[in-house]
């Protein structure tokens, strides 16, 4: 898509490898296959890749390219859409004693999203998570750029942190792995002008969205009730991750 092509140069300038375009057809774009395994697959063995990502993230900028805008209102619409879809299919009963608690949590987050936007829009992947990042041991690659947009800085960071928490909740990341990843994520957050309150809101939005995404996957129901409990309780496996202060006030 044009958004993918527009974001290509900007992410490359940050020191991330992105797939080269091999061919462009009427209805498709063929990209090269990149080396490495995803951080999702690597689990504890992917820490070096996460560290590389944190180091590169400070070079994030607003590109000249004409990218679609995904603001807090759009993010709230996406979250409400997932809730409605999961509810319509009756997937929330059994996950939590009070399914309406999820609806209340969603409304709370949506209100926070639209109440106090930072206004600063920057290049965003919009679906940044451990499955989109490939680490070869030397090179870190970012894939699936077709969701690229302009969004608040905290959108990608919140999504990434929620997915890292999910890795820990699913046991794909050990307690020791989570403890080692925590300062790396904190470094990544402090490398850009991120607001701690906005980051908490976007992280919670992503965590709730993951409830509804995985509610459609029967295999997830072994661990999903615990994740729902986590989402409703605001707690984080990354206990040392400093989300209480605004790093950029100093």
Coordinates of N, CA and C in Angstrom, one line a residue, residues 5 55 59 68 91 93 102 106 139 143 151 182 187 194 212-213 228:
X5 N 4.8 2.0 1.6 CA 5.9 2.6 0.9 C 6.4 3.9 1.5
X55 N 17.1 1.0 21.2 CA 18.2 1.9 20.8 C 17.8 2.7 19.5
X59 N 15.2 7.6 17.2 CA 15.3 8.3 16.0 C 13.9 8.5 15.3
X68 N -1.9 8.2 6.6 CA -3.2 8.4 7.2 C -3.0 8.7 8.7
X91 N -18.8 -14.4 23.4 CA -17.5 -15.0 23.7 C -17.0 -14.5 25.1
X93 N -18.9 -14.4 28.1 CA -19.4 -15.2 29.2 C -18.4 -16.3 29.5
X102 N -16.0 -5.7 31.6 CA -15.2 -5.5 30.5 C -15.7 -4.3 29.7
X106 N -13.7 -0.8 29.0 CA -13.6 -0.3 27.6 C -14.0 1.2 27.6
X139 N 20.7 -8.4 12.8 CA 19.8 -7.4 12.2 C 18.4 -7.5 12.8
X143 N 8.3 -5.8 10.0 CA 7.5 -6.3 8.9 C 6.0 -5.7 9.0
X151 N 0.3 8.8 14.4 CA -0.5 8.6 15.7 C 0.3 9.2 16.8
X182 N 12.2 -5.5 31.2 CA 11.6 -4.3 31.8 C 12.4 -3.0 31.6
X187 N 13.7 2.1 28.7 CA 14.7 2.9 27.9 C 14.0 3.3 26.6
X194 N 7.4 10.7 25.4 CA 6.2 10.0 25.7 C 5.6 10.5 27.1
X212 N -10.4 -9.4 23.5 CA -11.4 -9.7 22.5 C -10.8 -10.4 21.3
X213 N -9.6 -10.1 20.9 CA -8.9 -10.8 19.8 C -8.8 -12.3 20.1
X228 N -7.8 -11.5 31.5 CA -8.9 -10.6 31.8 C -8.8 -10.0 33.2

